[in-house]
Amino acid sequence: MKQLFTAMLIAAFVLAGGAVEAKSLWVDGGTMSLYADKKARNVGDILTIVINESTTQTATKARTNSKSGSVSVGTGTGIFDFIKAFSASGSDSFQANGTANDTNSYRGQITVTVVEVLPNDNMIVEGTQSIWQNRDEHKITLRGTIRRDDVTLNNTVPSTKVADASIRFDGKGPLNAKQRQGILTQIFNFLF
């Protein structure tokens, strides 16, 4: 009886023109699964780089150089009697000291796009963020290589985990222009 019912059900589907199709609960790539992680893994995916960089540089230089010399000539005799006795001396000294201290700290976030996936599953990412405020532009550009293992569950990567990182902070506008030396000062510094 049970076999007859199953055979009739199959026949009803075939006669009705309905095709029986097996489907999975999970879609290929895991994009629709409730259990798949949403971390970036393919070209075009986006993720956020958390920038937290600090650099400190100190340089101290000291140079000292001195030189002295003297010459003395006695009175000439014979055919050289026109030479009068004389002496000369000279000295030169140079001393220079310099100290430079440089401390920088950068904090922020930038969302980047995966532009290439390498054969070893590392990803090359790049992105630009431009913020305008009072006619001044502040621009952050980042490019680098990240490992898939370094992408956190919330789809972020710390900037310290970006290999071959190139992070640029640029600015332009009236305020940034006032922070640069004028052209005459630049020429004077170049010449002297």
mmCIF file with all atom_site columns, N, CA and C in Angstrom, residues 34-102:
data_model
loop_
_atom_site.group_PDB
_atom_site.id
_atom_site.type_symbol
_atom_site.label_atom_id
_atom_site.label_alt_id
_atom_site.label_comp_id
_atom_site.label_asym_id
_atom_site.label_entity_id
_atom_site.label_seq_id
_atom_site.pdbx_PDB_ins_code
_atom_site.Cartn_x
_atom_site.Cartn_y
_atom_site.Cartn_z
_atom_site.occupancy
_atom_site.B_iso_or_equiv
_atom_site.pdbx_formal_charge
_atom_site.auth_seq_id
_atom_site.auth_comp_id
_atom_site.auth_asym_id
_atom_site.auth_atom_id
_atom_site.pdbx_PDB_model_num
ATOM 1   N N  . LEU A 1 34  ? 22.725  31.529 7.272  1.00 0.00 ? 34  LEU A N  1
ATOM 2   C CA . LEU A 1 34  ? 22.705  32.197 8.562  1.00 0.00 ? 34  LEU A CA 1
ATOM 3   C C  . LEU A 1 34  ? 23.973  31.916 9.350  1.00 0.00 ? 34  LEU A C  1
ATOM 4   N N  . TYR A 1 35  ? 24.668  30.843 8.985  1.00 0.00 ? 35  TYR A N  1
ATOM 5   C CA . TYR A 1 35  ? 25.824  30.411 9.755  1.00 0.00 ? 35  TYR A CA 1
ATOM 6   C C  . TYR A 1 35  ? 27.163  30.803 9.130  1.00 0.00 ? 35  TYR A C  1
ATOM 7   N N  . ALA A 1 36  ? 27.137  31.398 7.950  1.00 0.00 ? 36  ALA A N  1
ATOM 8   C CA . ALA A 1 36  ? 28.391  31.787 7.282  1.00 0.00 ? 36  ALA A CA 1
ATOM 9   C C  . ALA A 1 36  ? 28.898  33.089 7.881  1.00 0.00 ? 36  ALA A C  1
ATOM 10  N N  . ASP A 1 37  ? 30.223  33.222 7.924  1.00 0.00 ? 37  ASP A N  1
ATOM 11  C CA . ASP A 1 37  ? 30.765  34.497 8.385  1.00 0.00 ? 37  ASP A CA 1
ATOM 12  C C  . ASP A 1 37  ? 30.720  35.487 7.223  1.00 0.00 ? 37  ASP A C  1
ATOM 13  N N  . LYS A 1 38  ? 30.689  36.738 7.538  1.00 0.00 ? 38  LYS A N  1
ATOM 14  C CA . LYS A 1 38  ? 30.542  37.789 6.542  1.00 0.00 ? 38  LYS A CA 1
ATOM 15  C C  . LYS A 1 38  ? 31.868  38.495 6.296  1.00 0.00 ? 38  LYS A C  1
ATOM 16  N N  . LYS A 1 39  ? 32.978  37.824 6.507  1.00 0.00 ? 39  LYS A N  1
ATOM 17  C CA . LYS A 1 39  ? 34.282  38.432 6.327  1.00 0.00 ? 39  LYS A CA 1
ATOM 18  C C  . LYS A 1 39  ? 34.620  38.536 4.841  1.00 0.00 ? 39  LYS A C  1
ATOM 19  N N  . ALA A 1 40  ? 35.381  39.583 4.500  1.00 0.00 ? 40  ALA A N  1
ATOM 20  C CA . ALA A 1 40  ? 35.801  39.790 3.115  1.00 0.00 ? 40  ALA A CA 1
ATOM 21  C C  . ALA A 1 40  ? 36.687  38.643 2.666  1.00 0.00 ? 40  ALA A C  1
ATOM 22  N N  . ARG A 1 41  ? 36.454  38.165 1.430  1.00 0.00 ? 41  ARG A N  1
ATOM 23  C CA . ARG A 1 41  ? 37.265  37.066 0.918  1.00 0.00 ? 41  ARG A CA 1
ATOM 24  C C  . ARG A 1 41  ? 37.433  37.118 -0.595 1.00 0.00 ? 41  ARG A C  1
ATOM 25  N N  . ASN A 1 42  ? 36.640  37.919 -1.290 1.00 0.00 ? 42  ASN A N  1
ATOM 26  C CA . ASN A 1 42  ? 36.688  37.943 -2.752 1.00 0.00 ? 42  ASN A CA 1
ATOM 27  C C  . ASN A 1 42  ? 36.940  39.350 -3.265 1.00 0.00 ? 42  ASN A C  1
ATOM 28  N N  . VAL A 1 43  ? 37.368  39.448 -4.515 1.00 0.00 ? 43  VAL A N  1
ATOM 29  C CA . VAL A 1 43  ? 37.567  40.753 -5.146 1.00 0.00 ? 43  VAL A CA 1
ATOM 30  C C  . VAL A 1 43  ? 36.237  41.504 -5.131 1.00 0.00 ? 43  VAL A C  1
ATOM 31  N N  . GLY A 1 44  ? 36.293  42.746 -4.704 1.00 0.00 ? 44  GLY A N  1
ATOM 32  C CA . GLY A 1 44  ? 35.094  43.574 -4.617 1.00 0.00 ? 44  GLY A CA 1
ATOM 33  C C  . GLY A 1 44  ? 34.502  43.638 -3.216 1.00 0.00 ? 44  GLY A C  1
ATOM 34  N N  . ASP A 1 45  ? 34.876  42.708 -2.339 1.00 0.00 ? 45  ASP A N  1
ATOM 35  C CA . ASP A 1 45  ? 34.392  42.750 -0.958 1.00 0.00 ? 45  ASP A CA 1
ATOM 36  C C  . ASP A 1 45  ? 35.036  43.938 -0.236 1.00 0.00 ? 45  ASP A C  1
ATOM 37  N N  . ILE A 1 46  ? 34.347  44.436 0.768  1.00 0.00 ? 46  ILE A N  1
ATOM 38  C CA . ILE A 1 46  ? 34.884  45.559 1.526  1.00 0.00 ? 46  ILE A CA 1
ATOM 39  C C  . ILE A 1 46  ? 35.159  45.141 2.961  1.00 0.00 ? 46  ILE A C  1
ATOM 40  N N  . LEU A 1 47  ? 36.107  45.842 3.586  1.00 0.00 ? 47  LEU A N  1
ATOM 41  C CA . LEU A 1 47  ? 36.408  45.642 4.996  1.00 0.00 ? 47  LEU A CA 1
ATOM 42  C C  . LEU A 1 47  ? 36.980  46.947 5.532  1.00 0.00 ? 47  LEU A C  1
ATOM 43  N N  . THR A 1 48  ? 37.077  47.045 6.831  1.00 0.00 ? 48  THR A N  1
ATOM 44  C CA . THR A 1 48  ? 37.530  48.278 7.475  1.00 0.00 ? 48  THR A CA 1
ATOM 45  C C  . THR A 1 48  ? 38.902  48.070 8.096  1.00 0.00 ? 48  THR A C  1
ATOM 46  N N  . ILE A 1 49  ? 39.814  49.005 7.810  1.00 0.00 ? 49  ILE A N  1
ATOM 47  C CA . ILE A 1 49  ? 41.135  49.001 8.421  1.00 0.00 ? 49  ILE A CA 1
ATOM 48  C C  . ILE A 1 49  ? 41.106  49.986 9.580  1.00 0.00 ? 49  ILE A C  1
ATOM 49  N N  . VAL A 1 50  ? 41.456  49.523 10.770 1.00 0.00 ? 50  VAL A N  1
ATOM 50  C CA . VAL A 1 50  ? 41.510  50.374 11.956 1.00 0.00 ? 50  VAL A CA 1
ATOM 51  C C  . VAL A 1 50  ? 42.947  50.891 12.087 1.00 0.00 ? 50  VAL A C  1
ATOM 52  N N  . ILE A 1 51  ? 43.130  52.188 11.811 1.00 0.00 ? 51  ILE A N  1
ATOM 53  C CA . ILE A 1 51  ? 44.468  52.785 11.825 1.00 0.00 ? 51  ILE A CA 1
ATOM 54  C C  . ILE A 1 51  ? 44.805  53.212 13.242 1.00 0.00 ? 51  ILE A C  1
ATOM 55  N N  . ASN A 1 52  ? 45.896  52.679 13.750 1.00 0.00 ? 52  ASN A N  1
ATOM 56  C CA . ASN A 1 52  ? 46.409  53.044 15.069 1.00 0.00 ? 52  ASN A CA 1
ATOM 57  C C  . ASN A 1 52  ? 47.926  52.958 14.992 1.00 0.00 ? 52  ASN A C  1
ATOM 58  N N  . GLU A 1 53  ? 48.531  54.008 14.473 1.00 0.00 ? 53  GLU A N  1
ATOM 59  C CA . GLU A 1 53  ? 49.972  54.022 14.225 1.00 0.00 ? 53  GLU A CA 1
ATOM 60  C C  . GLU A 1 53  ? 50.621  55.130 15.048 1.00 0.00 ? 53  GLU A C  1
ATOM 61  N N  . SER A 1 54  ? 51.770  54.834 15.608 1.00 0.00 ? 54  SER A N  1
ATOM 62  C CA . SER A 1 54  ? 52.565  55.825 16.339 1.00 0.00 ? 54  SER A CA 1
ATOM 63  C C  . SER A 1 54  ? 54.021  55.647 15.951 1.00 0.00 ? 54  SER A C  1
ATOM 64  N N  . THR A 1 55  ? 54.682  56.747 15.678 1.00 0.00 ? 55  THR A N  1
ATOM 65  C CA . THR A 1 55  ? 56.103  56.704 15.355 1.00 0.00 ? 55  THR A CA 1
ATOM 66  C C  . THR A 1 55  ? 56.830  57.755 16.168 1.00 0.00 ? 55  THR A C  1
ATOM 67  N N  . THR A 1 56  ? 58.024  57.422 16.612 1.00 0.00 ? 56  THR A N  1
ATOM 68  C CA . THR A 1 56  ? 58.877  58.354 17.344 1.00 0.00 ? 56  THR A CA 1
ATOM 69  C C  . THR A 1 56  ? 60.282  58.233 16.792 1.00 0.00 ? 56  THR A C  1
ATOM 70  N N  . GLN A 1 57  ? 60.872  59.366 16.501 1.00 0.00 ? 57  GLN A N  1
ATOM 71  C CA . GLN A 1 57  ? 62.226  59.370 15.960 1.00 0.00 ? 57  GLN A CA 1
ATOM 72  C C  . GLN A 1 57  ? 63.020  60.459 16.659 1.00 0.00 ? 57  GLN A C  1
ATOM 73  N N  . THR A 1 58  ? 64.216  60.120 17.105 1.00 0.00 ? 58  THR A N  1
ATOM 74  C CA . THR A 1 58  ? 65.115  61.083 17.737 1.00 0.00 ? 58  THR A CA 1
ATOM 75  C C  . THR A 1 58  ? 66.482  60.947 17.098 1.00 0.00 ? 58  THR A C  1
ATOM 76  N N  . ALA A 1 59  ? 67.049  62.066 16.696 1.00 0.00 ? 59  ALA A N  1
ATOM 77  C CA . ALA A 1 59  ? 68.386  62.052 16.099 1.00 0.00 ? 59  ALA A CA 1
ATOM 78  C C  . ALA A 1 59  ? 69.199  63.181 16.714 1.00 0.00 ? 59  ALA A C  1
ATOM 79  N N  . THR A 1 60  ? 70.423  62.873 17.148 1.00 0.00 ? 60  THR A N  1
ATOM 80  C CA . THR A 1 60  ? 71.341  63.867 17.698 1.00 0.00 ? 60  THR A CA 1
ATOM 81  C C  . THR A 1 60  ? 72.665  63.716 16.963 1.00 0.00 ? 60  THR A C  1
ATOM 82  N N  . LYS A 1 61  ? 73.157  64.838 16.455 1.00 0.00 ? 61  LYS A N  1
ATOM 83  C CA . LYS A 1 61  ? 74.416  64.804 15.721 1.00 0.00 ? 61  LYS A CA 1
ATOM 84  C C  . LYS A 1 61  ? 75.322  65.922 16.235 1.00 0.00 ? 61  LYS A C  1
ATOM 85  N N  . ALA A 1 62  ? 76.609  65.627 16.309 1.00 0.00 ? 62  ALA A N  1
ATOM 86  C CA . ALA A 1 62  ? 77.603  66.624 16.707 1.00 0.00 ? 62  ALA A CA 1
ATOM 87  C C  . ALA A 1 62  ? 78.827  66.445 15.822 1.00 0.00 ? 62  ALA A C  1
ATOM 88  N N  . ARG A 1 63  ? 79.329  67.549 15.296 1.00 0.00 ? 63  ARG A N  1
ATOM 89  C CA . ARG A 1 63  ? 80.506  67.526 14.438 1.00 0.00 ? 63  ARG A CA 1
ATOM 90  C C  . ARG A 1 63  ? 81.509  68.559 14.948 1.00 0.00 ? 63  ARG A C  1
ATOM 91  N N  . THR A 1 64  ? 82.765  68.160 15.056 1.00 0.00 ? 64  THR A N  1
ATOM 92  C CA . THR A 1 64  ? 83.838  69.074 15.446 1.00 0.00 ? 64  THR A CA 1
ATOM 93  C C  . THR A 1 64  ? 85.029  68.802 14.539 1.00 0.00 ? 64  THR A C  1
ATOM 94  N N  . ASN A 1 65  ? 85.600  69.869 14.007 1.00 0.00 ? 65  ASN A N  1
ATOM 95  C CA . ASN A 1 65  ? 86.736  69.734 13.111 1.00 0.00 ? 65  ASN A CA 1
ATOM 96  C C  . ASN A 1 65  ? 87.628  70.954 13.305 1.00 0.00 ? 65  ASN A C  1
ATOM 97  N N  . SER A 1 66  ? 88.924  70.743 13.415 1.00 0.00 ? 66  SER A N  1
ATOM 98  C CA . SER A 1 66  ? 89.839  71.881 13.517 1.00 0.00 ? 66  SER A CA 1
ATOM 99  C C  . SER A 1 66  ? 91.134  71.540 12.808 1.00 0.00 ? 66  SER A C  1
ATOM 100 N N  . LYS A 1 67  ? 91.804  72.601 12.333 1.00 0.00 ? 67  LYS A N  1
ATOM 101 C CA . LYS A 1 67  ? 93.035  72.424 11.600 1.00 0.00 ? 67  LYS A CA 1
ATOM 102 C C  . LYS A 1 67  ? 93.872  73.688 11.801 1.00 0.00 ? 67  LYS A C  1
ATOM 103 N N  . SER A 1 68  ? 95.171  73.518 11.930 1.00 0.00 ? 68  SER A N  1
ATOM 104 C CA . SER A 1 68  ? 96.056  74.686 12.047 1.00 0.00 ? 68  SER A CA 1
ATOM 105 C C  . SER A 1 68  ? 97.370  74.374 11.356 1.00 0.00 ? 68  SER A C  1
ATOM 106 N N  . GLY A 1 69  ? 98.045  75.432 10.922 1.00 0.00 ? 69  GLY A N  1
ATOM 107 C CA . GLY A 1 69  ? 99.321  75.256 10.251 1.00 0.00 ? 69  GLY A CA 1
ATOM 108 C C  . GLY A 1 69  ? 100.132 76.547 10.331 1.00 0.00 ? 69  GLY A C  1
ATOM 109 N N  . SER A 1 70  ? 101.446 76.408 10.208 1.00 0.00 ? 70  SER A N  1
ATOM 110 C CA . SER A 1 70  ? 102.298 77.598 10.222 1.00 0.00 ? 70  SER A CA 1
ATOM 111 C C  . SER A 1 70  ? 103.485 77.370 9.302  1.00 0.00 ? 70  SER A C  1
ATOM 112 N N  . VAL A 1 71  ? 104.001 78.471 8.742  1.00 0.00 ? 71  VAL A N  1
ATOM 113 C CA . VAL A 1 71  ? 105.148 78.442 7.846  1.00 0.00 ? 71  VAL A CA 1
ATOM 114 C C  . VAL A 1 71  ? 106.074 79.586 8.254  1.00 0.00 ? 71  VAL A C  1
ATOM 115 N N  . SER A 1 72  ? 107.391 79.330 8.278  1.00 0.00 ? 72  SER A N  1
ATOM 116 C CA . SER A 1 72  ? 108.339 80.414 8.532  1.00 0.00 ? 72  SER A CA 1
ATOM 117 C C  . SER A 1 72  ? 109.512 80.273 7.559  1.00 0.00 ? 72  SER A C  1
ATOM 118 N N  . VAL A 1 73  ? 109.959 81.400 7.028  1.00 0.00 ? 73  VAL A N  1
ATOM 119 C CA . VAL A 1 73  ? 111.056 81.413 6.067  1.00 0.00 ? 73  VAL A CA 1
ATOM 120 C C  . VAL A 1 73  ? 112.102 82.405 6.565  1.00 0.00 ? 73  VAL A C  1
ATOM 121 N N  . GLY A 1 74  ? 113.351 81.969 6.571  1.00 0.00 ? 74  GLY A N  1
ATOM 122 C CA . GLY A 1 74  ? 114.444 82.863 6.995  1.00 0.00 ? 74  GLY A CA 1
ATOM 123 C C  . GLY A 1 74  ? 114.921 83.755 5.849  1.00 0.00 ? 74  GLY A C  1
ATOM 124 N N  . THR A 1 75  ? 115.860 84.642 6.134  1.00 0.00 ? 75  THR A N  1
ATOM 125 C CA . THR A 1 75  ? 116.398 85.564 5.144  1.00 0.00 ? 75  THR A CA 1
ATOM 126 C C  . THR A 1 75  ? 117.203 84.789 4.112  1.00 0.00 ? 75  THR A C  1
ATOM 127 N N  . GLY A 1 76  ? 117.048 85.198 2.856  1.00 0.00 ? 76  GLY A N  1
ATOM 128 C CA . GLY A 1 76  ? 117.746 84.527 1.781  1.00 0.00 ? 76  GLY A CA 1
ATOM 129 C C  . GLY A 1 76  ? 119.207 84.933 1.701  1.00 0.00 ? 76  GLY A C  1
ATOM 130 N N  . THR A 1 77  ? 120.080 84.077 1.164  1.00 0.00 ? 77  THR A N  1
ATOM 131 C CA . THR A 1 77  ? 121.505 84.368 1.008  1.00 0.00 ? 77  THR A CA 1
ATOM 132 C C  . THR A 1 77  ? 121.907 84.147 -0.443 1.00 0.00 ? 77  THR A C  1
ATOM 133 N N  . GLY A 1 78  ? 122.965 84.723 -0.849 1.00 0.00 ? 78  GLY A N  1
ATOM 134 C CA . GLY A 1 78  ? 123.451 84.565 -2.219 1.00 0.00 ? 78  GLY A CA 1
ATOM 135 C C  . GLY A 1 78  ? 122.504 85.223 -3.195 1.00 0.00 ? 78  GLY A C  1
ATOM 136 N N  . ILE A 1 79  ? 122.179 84.484 -4.202 1.00 0.00 ? 79  ILE A N  1
ATOM 137 C CA . ILE A 1 79  ? 121.289 85.059 -5.213 1.00 0.00 ? 79  ILE A CA 1
ATOM 138 C C  . ILE A 1 79  ? 119.867 85.249 -4.682 1.00 0.00 ? 79  ILE A C  1
ATOM 139 N N  . PHE A 1 80  ? 119.571 84.644 -3.511 1.00 0.00 ? 80  PHE A N  1
ATOM 140 C CA . PHE A 1 80  ? 118.233 84.781 -2.907 1.00 0.00 ? 80  PHE A CA 1
ATOM 141 C C  . PHE A 1 80  ? 118.226 85.823 -1.796 1.00 0.00 ? 80  PHE A C  1
ATOM 142 N N  . ASP A 1 81  ? 119.154 86.770 -1.810 1.00 0.00 ? 81  ASP A N  1
ATOM 143 C CA . ASP A 1 81  ? 119.202 87.751 -0.735 1.00 0.00 ? 81  ASP A CA 1
ATOM 144 C C  . ASP A 1 81  ? 118.037 88.731 -0.770 1.00 0.00 ? 81  ASP A C  1
ATOM 145 N N  . PHE A 1 82  ? 117.271 88.725 -1.838 1.00 0.00 ? 82  PHE A N  1
ATOM 146 C CA . PHE A 1 82  ? 116.084 89.607 -1.894 1.00 0.00 ? 82  PHE A CA 1
ATOM 147 C C  . PHE A 1 82  ? 114.948 89.070 -1.039 1.00 0.00 ? 82  PHE A C  1
ATOM 148 N N  . ILE A 1 83  ? 115.047 87.801 -0.567 1.00 0.00 ? 83  ILE A N  1
ATOM 149 C CA . ILE A 1 83  ? 113.994 87.222 0.270  1.00 0.00 ? 83  ILE A CA 1
ATOM 150 C C  . ILE A 1 83  ? 114.213 87.680 1.696  1.00 0.00 ? 83  ILE A C  1
ATOM 151 N N  . LYS A 1 84  ? 113.202 88.280 2.229  1.00 0.00 ? 84  LYS A N  1
ATOM 152 C CA . LYS A 1 84  ? 113.211 88.749 3.619  1.00 0.00 ? 84  LYS A CA 1
ATOM 153 C C  . LYS A 1 84  ? 112.594 87.669 4.500  1.00 0.00 ? 84  LYS A C  1
ATOM 154 N N  . ALA A 1 85  ? 112.962 87.672 5.710  1.00 0.00 ? 85  ALA A N  1
ATOM 155 C CA . ALA A 1 85  ? 112.411 86.697 6.656  1.00 0.00 ? 85  ALA A CA 1
ATOM 156 C C  . ALA A 1 85  ? 110.926 86.989 6.890  1.00 0.00 ? 85  ALA A C  1
ATOM 157 N N  . PHE A 1 86  ? 110.141 85.920 6.894  1.00 0.00 ? 86  PHE A N  1
ATOM 158 C CA . PHE A 1 86  ? 108.707 86.092 7.211  1.00 0.00 ? 86  PHE A CA 1
ATOM 159 C C  . PHE A 1 86  ? 108.163 84.787 7.778  1.00 0.00 ? 86  PHE A C  1
ATOM 160 N N  . SER A 1 87  ? 107.014 84.911 8.379  1.00 0.00 ? 87  SER A N  1
ATOM 161 C CA . SER A 1 87  ? 106.320 83.728 8.886  1.00 0.00 ? 87  SER A CA 1
ATOM 162 C C  . SER A 1 87  ? 104.824 83.915 8.674  1.00 0.00 ? 87  SER A C  1
ATOM 163 N N  . ALA A 1 88  ? 104.142 82.806 8.532  1.00 0.00 ? 88  ALA A N  1
ATOM 164 C CA . ALA A 1 88  ? 102.684 82.848 8.343  1.00 0.00 ? 88  ALA A CA 1
ATOM 165 C C  . ALA A 1 88  ? 102.083 81.677 9.105  1.00 0.00 ? 88  ALA A C  1
ATOM 166 N N  . SER A 1 89  ? 100.899 81.904 9.598  1.00 0.00 ? 89  SER A N  1
ATOM 167 C CA . SER A 1 89  ? 100.189 80.816 10.282 1.00 0.00 ? 89  SER A CA 1
ATOM 168 C C  . SER A 1 89  ? 98.698  80.976 10.019 1.00 0.00 ? 89  SER A C  1
ATOM 169 N N  . GLY A 1 90  ? 97.993  79.888 10.139 1.00 0.00 ? 90  GLY A N  1
ATOM 170 C CA . GLY A 1 90  ? 96.544  79.918 9.937  1.00 0.00 ? 90  GLY A CA 1
ATOM 171 C C  . GLY A 1 90  ? 95.885  78.788 10.705 1.00 0.00 ? 90  GLY A C  1
ATOM 172 N N  . SER A 1 91  ? 94.650  78.996 10.993 1.00 0.00 ? 91  SER A N  1
ATOM 173 C CA . SER A 1 91  ? 93.898  77.935 11.679 1.00 0.00 ? 91  SER A CA 1
ATOM 174 C C  . SER A 1 91  ? 92.452  77.986 11.224 1.00 0.00 ? 91  SER A C  1
ATOM 175 N N  . ASP A 1 92  ? 91.817  76.879 11.338 1.00 0.00 ? 92  ASP A N  1
ATOM 176 C CA . ASP A 1 92  ? 90.423  76.762 10.925 1.00 0.00 ? 92  ASP A CA 1
ATOM 177 C C  . ASP A 1 92  ? 89.735  75.824 11.907 1.00 0.00 ? 92  ASP A C  1
ATOM 178 N N  . SER A 1 93  ? 88.543  76.169 12.307 1.00 0.00 ? 93  SER A N  1
ATOM 179 C CA . SER A 1 93  ? 87.798  75.265 13.189 1.00 0.00 ? 93  SER A CA 1
ATOM 180 C C  . SER A 1 93  ? 86.331  75.292 12.793 1.00 0.00 ? 93  SER A C  1
ATOM 181 N N  . PHE A 1 94  ? 85.680  74.171 13.017 1.00 0.00 ? 94  PHE A N  1
ATOM 182 C CA . PHE A 1 94  ? 84.268  74.024 12.672 1.00 0.00 ? 94  PHE A CA 1
ATOM 183 C C  . PHE A 1 94  ? 83.603  73.195 13.756 1.00 0.00 ? 94  PHE A C  1
ATOM 184 N N  . GLN A 1 95  ? 82.439  73.639 14.188 1.00 0.00 ? 95  GLN A N  1
ATOM 185 C CA . GLN A 1 95  ? 81.691  72.878 15.186 1.00 0.00 ? 95  GLN A CA 1
ATOM 186 C C  . GLN A 1 95  ? 80.210  73.029 14.874 1.00 0.00 ? 95  GLN A C  1
ATOM 187 N N  . ALA A 1 96  ? 79.488  71.916 14.880 1.00 0.00 ? 96  ALA A N  1
ATOM 188 C CA . ALA A 1 96  ? 78.047  71.944 14.618 1.00 0.00 ? 96  ALA A CA 1
ATOM 189 C C  . ALA A 1 96  ? 77.365  70.921 15.511 1.00 0.00 ? 96  ALA A C  1
ATOM 190 N N  . ASN A 1 97  ? 76.236  71.297 16.052 1.00 0.00 ? 97  ASN A N  1
ATOM 191 C CA . ASN A 1 97  ? 75.418  70.405 16.873 1.00 0.00 ? 97  ASN A CA 1
ATOM 192 C C  . ASN A 1 97  ? 73.984  70.474 16.360 1.00 0.00 ? 97  ASN A C  1
ATOM 193 N N  . GLY A 1 98  ? 73.298  69.366 16.381 1.00 0.00 ? 98  GLY A N  1
ATOM 194 C CA . GLY A 1 98  ? 71.902  69.360 15.961 1.00 0.00 ? 98  GLY A CA 1
ATOM 195 C C  . GLY A 1 98  ? 71.129  68.255 16.649 1.00 0.00 ? 98  GLY A C  1
ATOM 196 N N  . THR A 1 99  ? 69.868  68.536 16.930 1.00 0.00 ? 99  THR A N  1
ATOM 197 C CA . THR A 1 99  ? 68.986  67.557 17.537 1.00 0.00 ? 99  THR A CA 1
ATOM 198 C C  . THR A 1 99  ? 67.628  67.659 16.858 1.00 0.00 ? 99  THR A C  1
ATOM 199 N N  . ALA A 1 100 ? 67.048  66.521 16.524 1.00 0.00 ? 100 ALA A N  1
ATOM 200 C CA . ALA A 1 100 ? 65.716  66.498 15.924 1.00 0.00 ? 100 ALA A CA 1
ATOM 201 C C  . ALA A 1 100 ? 64.868  65.465 16.644 1.00 0.00 ? 100 ALA A C  1
ATOM 202 N N  . ASN A 1 101 ? 63.676  65.850 17.023 1.00 0.00 ? 101 ASN A N  1
ATOM 203 C CA . ASN A 1 101 ? 62.705  64.947 17.644 1.00 0.00 ? 101 ASN A CA 1
ATOM 204 C C  . ASN A 1 101 ? 61.438  64.976 16.810 1.00 0.00 ? 101 ASN A C  1
ATOM 205 N N  . ASP A 1 102 ? 60.901  63.819 16.511 1.00 0.00 ? 102 ASP A N  1
ATOM 206 C CA . ASP A 1 102 ? 59.698  63.737 15.695 1.00 0.00 ? 102 ASP A CA 1
ATOM 207 C C  . ASP A 1 102 ? 58.788  62.664 16.278 1.00 0.00 ? 102 ASP A C  1
#
